[in-house]
mmCIF file of C-alpha atoms in Angstrom:
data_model
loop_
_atom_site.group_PDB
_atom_site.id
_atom_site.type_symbol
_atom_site.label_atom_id
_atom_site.label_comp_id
_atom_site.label_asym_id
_atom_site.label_seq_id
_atom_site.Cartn_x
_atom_site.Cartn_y
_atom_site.Cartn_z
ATOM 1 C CA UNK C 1 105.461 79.814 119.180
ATOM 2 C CA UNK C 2 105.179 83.707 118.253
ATOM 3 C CA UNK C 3 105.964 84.755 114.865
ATOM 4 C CA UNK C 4 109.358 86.335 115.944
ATOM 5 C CA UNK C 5 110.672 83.306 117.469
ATOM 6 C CA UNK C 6 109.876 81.037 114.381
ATOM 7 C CA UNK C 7 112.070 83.677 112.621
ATOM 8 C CA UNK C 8 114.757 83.715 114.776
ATOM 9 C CA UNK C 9 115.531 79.722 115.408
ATOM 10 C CA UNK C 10 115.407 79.731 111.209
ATOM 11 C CA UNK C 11 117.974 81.892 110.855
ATOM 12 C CA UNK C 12 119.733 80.303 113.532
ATOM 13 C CA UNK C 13 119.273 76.903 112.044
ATOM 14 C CA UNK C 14 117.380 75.567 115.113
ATOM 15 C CA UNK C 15 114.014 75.022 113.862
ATOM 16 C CA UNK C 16 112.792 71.651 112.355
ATOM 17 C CA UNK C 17 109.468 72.828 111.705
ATOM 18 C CA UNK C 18 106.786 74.137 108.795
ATOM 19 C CA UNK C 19 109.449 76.633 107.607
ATOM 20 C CA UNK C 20 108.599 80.327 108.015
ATOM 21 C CA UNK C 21 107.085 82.757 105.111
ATOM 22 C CA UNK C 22 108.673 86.027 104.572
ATOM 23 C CA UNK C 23 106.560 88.333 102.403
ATOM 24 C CA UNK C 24 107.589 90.800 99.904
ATOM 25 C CA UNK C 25 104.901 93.524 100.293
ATOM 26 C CA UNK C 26 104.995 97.266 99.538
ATOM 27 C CA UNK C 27 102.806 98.267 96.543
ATOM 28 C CA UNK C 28 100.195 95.623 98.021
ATOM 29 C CA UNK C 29 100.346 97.662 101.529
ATOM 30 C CA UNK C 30 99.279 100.581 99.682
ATOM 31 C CA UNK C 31 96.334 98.659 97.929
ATOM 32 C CA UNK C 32 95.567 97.349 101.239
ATOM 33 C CA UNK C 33 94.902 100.266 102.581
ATOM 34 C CA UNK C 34 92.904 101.956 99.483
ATOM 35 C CA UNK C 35 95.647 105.113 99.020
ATOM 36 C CA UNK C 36 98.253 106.049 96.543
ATOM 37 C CA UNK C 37 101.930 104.490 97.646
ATOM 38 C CA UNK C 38 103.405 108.778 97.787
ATOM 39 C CA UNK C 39 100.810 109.610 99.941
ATOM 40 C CA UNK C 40 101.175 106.520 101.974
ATOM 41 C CA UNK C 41 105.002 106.377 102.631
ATOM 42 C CA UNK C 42 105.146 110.722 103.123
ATOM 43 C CA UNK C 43 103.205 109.894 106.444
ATOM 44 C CA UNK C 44 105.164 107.892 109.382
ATOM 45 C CA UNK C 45 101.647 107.798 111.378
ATOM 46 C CA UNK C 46 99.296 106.311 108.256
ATOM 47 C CA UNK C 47 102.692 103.981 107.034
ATOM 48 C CA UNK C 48 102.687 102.878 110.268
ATOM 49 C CA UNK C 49 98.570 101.748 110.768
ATOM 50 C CA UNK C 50 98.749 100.444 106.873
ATOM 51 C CA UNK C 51 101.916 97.924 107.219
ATOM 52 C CA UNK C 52 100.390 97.208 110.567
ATOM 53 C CA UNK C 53 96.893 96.734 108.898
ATOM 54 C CA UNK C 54 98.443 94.628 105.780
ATOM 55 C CA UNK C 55 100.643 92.539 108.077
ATOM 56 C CA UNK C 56 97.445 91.410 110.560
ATOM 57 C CA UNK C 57 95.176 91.092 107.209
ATOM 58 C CA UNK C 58 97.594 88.513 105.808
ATOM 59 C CA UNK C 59 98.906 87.006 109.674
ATOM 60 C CA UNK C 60 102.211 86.823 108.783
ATOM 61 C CA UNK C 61 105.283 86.323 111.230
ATOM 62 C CA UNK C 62 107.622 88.486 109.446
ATOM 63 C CA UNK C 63 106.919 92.243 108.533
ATOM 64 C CA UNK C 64 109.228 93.868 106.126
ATOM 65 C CA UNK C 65 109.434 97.682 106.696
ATOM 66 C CA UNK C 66 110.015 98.999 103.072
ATOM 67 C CA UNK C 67 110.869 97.721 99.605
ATOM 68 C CA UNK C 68 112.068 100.157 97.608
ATOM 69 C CA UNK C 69 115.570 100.944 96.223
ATOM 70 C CA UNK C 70 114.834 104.515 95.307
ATOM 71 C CA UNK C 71 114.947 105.534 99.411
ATOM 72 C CA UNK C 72 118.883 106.055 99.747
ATOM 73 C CA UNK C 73 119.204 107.619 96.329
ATOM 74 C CA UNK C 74 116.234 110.166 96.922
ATOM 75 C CA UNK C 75 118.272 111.073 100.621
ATOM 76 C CA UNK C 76 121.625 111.428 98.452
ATOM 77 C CA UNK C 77 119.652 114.068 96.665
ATOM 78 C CA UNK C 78 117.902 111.993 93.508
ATOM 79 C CA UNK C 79 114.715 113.030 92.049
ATOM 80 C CA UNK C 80 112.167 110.852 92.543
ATOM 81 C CA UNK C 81 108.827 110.164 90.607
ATOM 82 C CA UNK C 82 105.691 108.396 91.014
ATOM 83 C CA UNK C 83 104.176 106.947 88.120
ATOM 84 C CA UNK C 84 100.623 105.965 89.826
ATOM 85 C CA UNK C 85 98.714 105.093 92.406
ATOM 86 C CA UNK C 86 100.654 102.090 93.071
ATOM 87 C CA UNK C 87 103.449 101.699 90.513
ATOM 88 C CA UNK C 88 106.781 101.713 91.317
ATOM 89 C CA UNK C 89 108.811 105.060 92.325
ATOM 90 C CA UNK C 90 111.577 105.423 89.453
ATOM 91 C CA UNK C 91 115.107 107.823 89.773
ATOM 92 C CA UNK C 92 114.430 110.631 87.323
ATOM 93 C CA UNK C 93 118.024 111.924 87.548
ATOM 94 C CA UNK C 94 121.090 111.312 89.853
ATOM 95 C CA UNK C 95 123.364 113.635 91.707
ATOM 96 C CA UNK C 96 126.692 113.354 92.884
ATOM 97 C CA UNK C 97 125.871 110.317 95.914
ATOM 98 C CA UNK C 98 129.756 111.175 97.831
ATOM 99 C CA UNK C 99 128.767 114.648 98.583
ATOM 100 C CA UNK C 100 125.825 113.828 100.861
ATOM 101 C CA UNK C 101 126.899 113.539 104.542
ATOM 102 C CA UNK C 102 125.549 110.797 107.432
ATOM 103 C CA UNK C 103 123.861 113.571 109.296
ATOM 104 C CA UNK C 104 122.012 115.175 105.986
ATOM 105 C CA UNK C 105 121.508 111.337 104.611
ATOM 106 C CA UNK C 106 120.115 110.645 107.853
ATOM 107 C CA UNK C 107 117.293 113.370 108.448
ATOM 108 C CA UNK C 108 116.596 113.765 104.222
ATOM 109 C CA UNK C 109 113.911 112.404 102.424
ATOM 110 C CA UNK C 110 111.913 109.051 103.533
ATOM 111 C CA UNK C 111 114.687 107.442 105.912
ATOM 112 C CA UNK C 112 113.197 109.652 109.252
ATOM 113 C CA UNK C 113 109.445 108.522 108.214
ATOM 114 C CA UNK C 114 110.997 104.771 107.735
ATOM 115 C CA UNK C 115 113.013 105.011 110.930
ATOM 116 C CA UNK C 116 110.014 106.456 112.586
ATOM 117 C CA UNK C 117 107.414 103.763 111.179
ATOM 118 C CA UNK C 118 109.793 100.973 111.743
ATOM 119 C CA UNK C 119 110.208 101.908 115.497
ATOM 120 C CA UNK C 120 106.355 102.379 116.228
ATOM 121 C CA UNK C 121 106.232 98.841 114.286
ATOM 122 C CA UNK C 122 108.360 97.386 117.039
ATOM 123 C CA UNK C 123 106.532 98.398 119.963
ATOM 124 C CA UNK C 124 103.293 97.896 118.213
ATOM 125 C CA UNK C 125 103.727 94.203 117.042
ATOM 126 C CA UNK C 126 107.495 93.514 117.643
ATOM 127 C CA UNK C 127 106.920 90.832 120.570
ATOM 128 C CA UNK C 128 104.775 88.747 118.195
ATOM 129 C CA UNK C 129 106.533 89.152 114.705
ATOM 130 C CA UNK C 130 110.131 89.863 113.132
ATOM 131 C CA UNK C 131 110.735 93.076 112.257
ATOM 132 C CA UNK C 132 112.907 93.101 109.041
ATOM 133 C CA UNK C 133 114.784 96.445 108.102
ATOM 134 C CA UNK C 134 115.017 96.716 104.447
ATOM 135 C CA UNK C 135 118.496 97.943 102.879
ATOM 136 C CA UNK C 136 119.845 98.850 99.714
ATOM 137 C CA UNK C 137 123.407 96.858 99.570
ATOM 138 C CA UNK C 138 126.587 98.283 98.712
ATOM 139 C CA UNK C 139 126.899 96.488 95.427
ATOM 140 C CA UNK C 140 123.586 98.287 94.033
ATOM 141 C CA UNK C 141 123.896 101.310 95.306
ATOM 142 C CA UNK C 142 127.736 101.480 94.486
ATOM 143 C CA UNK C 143 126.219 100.609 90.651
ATOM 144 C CA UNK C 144 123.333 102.862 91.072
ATOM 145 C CA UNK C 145 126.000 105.858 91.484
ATOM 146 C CA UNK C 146 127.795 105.275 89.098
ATOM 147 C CA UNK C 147 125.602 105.690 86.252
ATOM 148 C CA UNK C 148 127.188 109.533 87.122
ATOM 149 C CA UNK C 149 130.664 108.543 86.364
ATOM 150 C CA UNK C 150 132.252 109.847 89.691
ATOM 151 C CA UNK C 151 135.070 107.955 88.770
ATOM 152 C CA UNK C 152 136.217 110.221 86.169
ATOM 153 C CA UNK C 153 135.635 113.035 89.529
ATOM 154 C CA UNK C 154 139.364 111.864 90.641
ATOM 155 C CA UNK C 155 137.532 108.989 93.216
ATOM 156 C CA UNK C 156 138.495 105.851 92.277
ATOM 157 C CA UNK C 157 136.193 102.714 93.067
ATOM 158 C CA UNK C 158 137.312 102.201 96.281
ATOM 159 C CA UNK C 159 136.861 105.632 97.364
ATOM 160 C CA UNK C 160 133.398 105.458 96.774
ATOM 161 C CA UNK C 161 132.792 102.785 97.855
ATOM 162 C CA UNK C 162 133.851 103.515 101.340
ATOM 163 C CA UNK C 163 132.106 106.719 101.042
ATOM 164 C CA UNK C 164 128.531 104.701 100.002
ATOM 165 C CA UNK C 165 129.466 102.338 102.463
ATOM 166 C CA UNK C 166 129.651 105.101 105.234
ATOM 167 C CA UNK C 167 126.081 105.821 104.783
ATOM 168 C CA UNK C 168 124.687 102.841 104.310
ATOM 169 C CA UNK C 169 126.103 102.542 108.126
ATOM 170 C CA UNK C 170 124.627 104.677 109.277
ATOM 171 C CA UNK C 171 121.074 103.836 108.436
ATOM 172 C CA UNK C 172 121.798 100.200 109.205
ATOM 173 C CA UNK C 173 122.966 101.883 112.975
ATOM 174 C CA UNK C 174 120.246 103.389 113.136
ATOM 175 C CA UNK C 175 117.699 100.772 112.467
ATOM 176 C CA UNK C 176 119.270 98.428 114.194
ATOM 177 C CA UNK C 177 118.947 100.755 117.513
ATOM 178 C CA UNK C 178 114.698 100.408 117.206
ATOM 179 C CA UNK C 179 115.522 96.755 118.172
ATOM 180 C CA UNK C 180 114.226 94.968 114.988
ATOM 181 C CA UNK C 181 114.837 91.311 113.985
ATOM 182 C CA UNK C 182 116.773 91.815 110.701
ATOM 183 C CA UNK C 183 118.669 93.660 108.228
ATOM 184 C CA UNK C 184 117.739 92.847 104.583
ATOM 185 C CA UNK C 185 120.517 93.957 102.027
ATOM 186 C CA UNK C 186 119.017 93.664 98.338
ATOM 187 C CA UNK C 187 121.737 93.215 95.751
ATOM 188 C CA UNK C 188 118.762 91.330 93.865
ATOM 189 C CA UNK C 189 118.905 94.769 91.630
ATOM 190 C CA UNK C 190 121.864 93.759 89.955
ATOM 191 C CA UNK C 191 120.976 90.029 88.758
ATOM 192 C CA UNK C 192 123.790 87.895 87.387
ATOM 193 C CA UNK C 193 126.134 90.873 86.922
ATOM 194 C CA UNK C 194 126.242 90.955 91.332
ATOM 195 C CA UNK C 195 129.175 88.648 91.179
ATOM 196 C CA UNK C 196 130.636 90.422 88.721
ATOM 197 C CA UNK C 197 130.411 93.743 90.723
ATOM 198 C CA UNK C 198 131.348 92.245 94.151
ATOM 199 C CA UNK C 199 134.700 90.495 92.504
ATOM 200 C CA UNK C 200 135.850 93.759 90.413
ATOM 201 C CA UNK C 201 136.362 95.217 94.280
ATOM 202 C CA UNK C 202 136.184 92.250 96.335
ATOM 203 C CA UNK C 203 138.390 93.800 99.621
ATOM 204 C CA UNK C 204 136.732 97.334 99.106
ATOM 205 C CA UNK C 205 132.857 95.153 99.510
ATOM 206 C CA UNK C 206 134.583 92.666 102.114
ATOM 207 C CA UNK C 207 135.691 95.773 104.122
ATOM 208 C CA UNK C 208 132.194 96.953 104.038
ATOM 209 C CA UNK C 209 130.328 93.911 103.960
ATOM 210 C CA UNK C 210 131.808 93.105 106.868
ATOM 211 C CA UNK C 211 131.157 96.137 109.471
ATOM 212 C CA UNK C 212 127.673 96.174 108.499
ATOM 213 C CA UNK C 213 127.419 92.754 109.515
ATOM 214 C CA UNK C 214 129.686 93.126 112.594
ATOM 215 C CA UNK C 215 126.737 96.138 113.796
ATOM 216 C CA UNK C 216 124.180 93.733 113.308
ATOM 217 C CA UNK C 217 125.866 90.926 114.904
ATOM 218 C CA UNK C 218 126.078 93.207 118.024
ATOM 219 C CA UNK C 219 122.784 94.606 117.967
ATOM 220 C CA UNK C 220 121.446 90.587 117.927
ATOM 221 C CA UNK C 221 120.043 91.485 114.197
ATOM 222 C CA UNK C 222 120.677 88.898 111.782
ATOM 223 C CA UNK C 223 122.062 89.779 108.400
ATOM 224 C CA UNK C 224 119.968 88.881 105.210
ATOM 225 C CA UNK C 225 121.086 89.054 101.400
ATOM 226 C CA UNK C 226 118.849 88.969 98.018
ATOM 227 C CA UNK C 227 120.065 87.832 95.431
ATOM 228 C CA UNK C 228 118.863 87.239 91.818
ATOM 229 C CA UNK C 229 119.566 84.586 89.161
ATOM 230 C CA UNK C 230 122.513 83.275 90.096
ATOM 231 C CA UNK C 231 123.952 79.558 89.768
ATOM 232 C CA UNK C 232 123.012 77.661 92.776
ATOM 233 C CA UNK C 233 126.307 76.548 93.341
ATOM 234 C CA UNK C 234 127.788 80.534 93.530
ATOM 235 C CA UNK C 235 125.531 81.170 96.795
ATOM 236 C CA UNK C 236 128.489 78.993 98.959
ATOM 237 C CA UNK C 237 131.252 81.476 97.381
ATOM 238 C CA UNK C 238 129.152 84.582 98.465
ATOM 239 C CA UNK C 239 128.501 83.117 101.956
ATOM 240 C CA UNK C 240 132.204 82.154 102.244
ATOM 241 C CA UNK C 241 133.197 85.330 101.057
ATOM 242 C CA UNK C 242 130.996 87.938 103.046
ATOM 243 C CA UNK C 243 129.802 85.580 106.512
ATOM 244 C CA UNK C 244 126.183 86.271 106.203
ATOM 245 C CA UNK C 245 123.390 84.653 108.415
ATOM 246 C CA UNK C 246 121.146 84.027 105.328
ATOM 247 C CA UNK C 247 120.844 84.255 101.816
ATOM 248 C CA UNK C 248 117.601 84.874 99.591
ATOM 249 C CA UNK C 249 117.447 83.444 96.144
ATOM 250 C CA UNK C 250 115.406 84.975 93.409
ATOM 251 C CA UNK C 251 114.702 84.185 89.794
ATOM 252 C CA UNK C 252 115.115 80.678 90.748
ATOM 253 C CA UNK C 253 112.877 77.759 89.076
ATOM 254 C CA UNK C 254 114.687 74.887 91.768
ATOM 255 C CA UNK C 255 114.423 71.804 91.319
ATOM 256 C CA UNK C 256 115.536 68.688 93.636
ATOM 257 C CA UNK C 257 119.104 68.740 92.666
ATOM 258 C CA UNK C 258 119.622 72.412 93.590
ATOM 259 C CA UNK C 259 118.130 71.738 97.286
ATOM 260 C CA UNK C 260 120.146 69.179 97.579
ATOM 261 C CA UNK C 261 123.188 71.414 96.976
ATOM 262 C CA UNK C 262 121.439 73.945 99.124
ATOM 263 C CA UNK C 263 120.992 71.952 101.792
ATOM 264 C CA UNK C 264 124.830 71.181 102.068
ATOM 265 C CA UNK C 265 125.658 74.360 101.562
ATOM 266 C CA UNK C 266 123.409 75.468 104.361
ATOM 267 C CA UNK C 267 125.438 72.925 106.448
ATOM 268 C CA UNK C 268 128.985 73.809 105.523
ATOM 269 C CA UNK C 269 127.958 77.848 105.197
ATOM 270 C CA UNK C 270 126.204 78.026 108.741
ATOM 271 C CA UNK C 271 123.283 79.804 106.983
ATOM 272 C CA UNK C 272 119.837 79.893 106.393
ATOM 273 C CA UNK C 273 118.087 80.492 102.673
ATOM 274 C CA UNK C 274 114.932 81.787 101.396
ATOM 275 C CA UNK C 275 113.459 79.436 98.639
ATOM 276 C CA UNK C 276 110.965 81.989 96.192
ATOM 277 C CA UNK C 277 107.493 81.356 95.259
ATOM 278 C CA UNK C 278 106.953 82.510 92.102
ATOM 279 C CA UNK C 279 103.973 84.364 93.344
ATOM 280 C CA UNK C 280 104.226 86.876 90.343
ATOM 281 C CA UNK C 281 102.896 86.407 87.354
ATOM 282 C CA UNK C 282 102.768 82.933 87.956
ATOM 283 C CA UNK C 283 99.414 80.148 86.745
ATOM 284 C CA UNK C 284 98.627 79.015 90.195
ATOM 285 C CA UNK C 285 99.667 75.461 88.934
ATOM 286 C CA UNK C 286 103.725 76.701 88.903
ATOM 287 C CA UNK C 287 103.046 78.057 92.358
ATOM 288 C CA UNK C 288 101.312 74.306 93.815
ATOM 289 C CA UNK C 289 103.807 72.698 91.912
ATOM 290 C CA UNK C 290 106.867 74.617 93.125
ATOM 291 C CA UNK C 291 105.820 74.521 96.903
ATOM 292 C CA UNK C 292 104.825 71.318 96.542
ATOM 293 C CA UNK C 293 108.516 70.351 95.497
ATOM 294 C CA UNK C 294 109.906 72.440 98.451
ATOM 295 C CA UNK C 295 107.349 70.927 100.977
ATOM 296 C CA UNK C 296 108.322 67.062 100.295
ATOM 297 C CA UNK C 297 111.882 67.901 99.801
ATOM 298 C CA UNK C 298 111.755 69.529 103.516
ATOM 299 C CA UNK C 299 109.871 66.814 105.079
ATOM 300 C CA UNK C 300 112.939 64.100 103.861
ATOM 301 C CA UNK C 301 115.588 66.671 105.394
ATOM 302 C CA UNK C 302 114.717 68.150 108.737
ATOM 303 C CA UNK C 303 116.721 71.152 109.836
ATOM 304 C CA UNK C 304 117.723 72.208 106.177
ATOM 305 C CA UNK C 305 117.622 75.768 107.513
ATOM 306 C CA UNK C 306 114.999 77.026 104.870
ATOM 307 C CA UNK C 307 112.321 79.566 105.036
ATOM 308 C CA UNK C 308 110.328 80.789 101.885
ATOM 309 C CA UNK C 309 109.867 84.063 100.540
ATOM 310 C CA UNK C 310 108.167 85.775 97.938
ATOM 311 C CA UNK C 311 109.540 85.859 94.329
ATOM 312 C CA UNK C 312 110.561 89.461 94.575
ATOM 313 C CA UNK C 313 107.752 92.247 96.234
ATOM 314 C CA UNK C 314 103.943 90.730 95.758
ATOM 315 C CA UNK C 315 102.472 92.165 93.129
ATOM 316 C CA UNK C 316 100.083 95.214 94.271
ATOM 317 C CA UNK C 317 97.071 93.673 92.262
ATOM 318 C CA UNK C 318 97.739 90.130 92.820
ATOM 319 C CA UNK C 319 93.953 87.708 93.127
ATOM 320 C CA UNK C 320 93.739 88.151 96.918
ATOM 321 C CA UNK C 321 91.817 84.811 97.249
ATOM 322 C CA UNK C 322 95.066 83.000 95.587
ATOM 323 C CA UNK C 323 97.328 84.934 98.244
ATOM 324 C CA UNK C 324 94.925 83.688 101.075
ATOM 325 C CA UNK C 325 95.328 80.500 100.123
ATOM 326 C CA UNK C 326 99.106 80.347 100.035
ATOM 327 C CA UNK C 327 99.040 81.739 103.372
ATOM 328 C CA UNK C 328 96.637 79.658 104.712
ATOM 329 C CA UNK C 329 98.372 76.849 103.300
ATOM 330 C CA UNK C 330 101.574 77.882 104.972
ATOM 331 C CA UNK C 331 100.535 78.439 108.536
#
């Protein structure tokens, strides 16, 4: 069974299998490939061969195309800076997000080297592996923009976000066209404060929430969510509330209660969820321990619908010989 496929009957529920591992990697790609991150994601061509590089390095079924919420703010006109060779890329200022159009958000900073790396990644190694589109959701970047106050600019919330939402669209059109596997929407940015944010406009993010998730529906792309900290017991509410095919939990220290719930919810929900490994920062003890939990709960319930992720991106200088082993472990 390819990669892709694996992918696929998880989020569809139809695999009873080793569950699939979906790898946060960004910072690590650059390592990888011995150059600084700028240089690296400036250049559709070298993106390309170093994702491609990472990805058969590691042999993973499931390549994630970007991980970085600073890539719709810089096309809405944000300053962006680079710390270091591999730190994170930080916002330095904003602008006013509602003024930027789909065409100009479209063909302005990284999103045409993304679009362009993302489709060479899907006729390069798209028949093997899941290609996973990586998103900035509504809820962050609704939250990002505001730190600007446009609501004091006579646009109330649910102005903007319709206007956020229009973009946001638009790349997930667009993506969706190069025939990948996924979208990925992170609203892990927010933490415990997502719920509060999707509830203070609940129709406004329903509205949008749900044509983004309509275009992937009919594009065959399966909708994915990140989410951080939140009660176990909360992820049924979101999946009620917004219909998504799968839900990725981070922050989480689960135990064999919260699976249990999980697992039911998984049921009721229709959905699939992404159980972290505290990779980061983690003794190698938490991480055994932890997938050791997740691998006999999963053996006593077939077809819980679970895959495992990363806790968050990989850290860039993570031991390599512990990540080898995880993934050897895994396959």
């Amino acid at each position: 069974m390819t990669g892709k496929l694996l992918f696929r009957n998880t989020i569809r529920g139809k695999h009873d299998g080793k569950p699939c591992f979906v790898p946060f990697i960004y910072r690590l790609v650059s390592r990888i490939a011995n150059t600084p991150l700028k240089d690296m994601v400036w250049d559709a061509t070298y993106y390309t061969y170093s994702i491609e590089s990472a990805y058969r390095l590691l042999n993973s079924s499931v390549i994630c195309n970007a991980f970085d919420c600073t890539i719709e703010c810089e096309s809405c006109g944000c300053e962006v800076v680079w710390p270091g060779l591999y730190e994170k890329p930080y916002l330095a200022g904003l602008t006013d997000f509602t003024a930027t159009t789909r065409e100009n958000f479209l063909t302005s900073g990284r999103i045409p080297i993304i679009l362009e790396a993302t489709k060479r990644l899907t006729i390069s190694l798209g028949r093997e592996c899941a290609i996973v589109g990586v998103v900035t959701g509504p809820c962050t970047l609704r939250r990002i923009a505001a730190g600007e106050g446009f609501e004091n600019k006579n646009k109330n919330g649910t102005e903007i976000i319709s206007m956020l939402g229009a973009l946001i669209i638009s790349y997930v059109r667009a993506l969706c066209e190069l025939k990948i596997d996924a979208v990925l929407f992170r609203e892990d940015v927010l933490g415990t404060e997502y719920m509060e944010e999707l509830l203070l406009h609940k129709d406004a993010y329903r509205r949008v929430y749900g044509t983004l998730f309509n275009i992937v529906k009919a594009y065959n792309v399966f909708s994915l969510l990140t989410l951080k900290s939140l009660p176990v017991e909360t992820i049924e509410k979101v999946a009620s509330l917004l219909k998504v095919n799968g839900i990725i939990l981070y922050g989480q220290n689960l135990n064999e209660s919260d699976l249990t719930l999980l697992r039911d919810i998984c049921h009721r929900c229709k959905i699939s969820v992404g159980l972290p490994l505290p990779i980061e920062n983690a003794s190698q003890e938490t991480l055994w321990n932890q997938l050791d939990l997740y691998e006999s709960f999963i053996k006593k319930n077939p077809g819980s619908s679970f895959f495992y992720t990363s806790n968050e991106e990989i850290p860039y200088d993570i031991s390599m010989e512990v990540l080898h082993d995880l993934l050897e472990r895994l396959q």
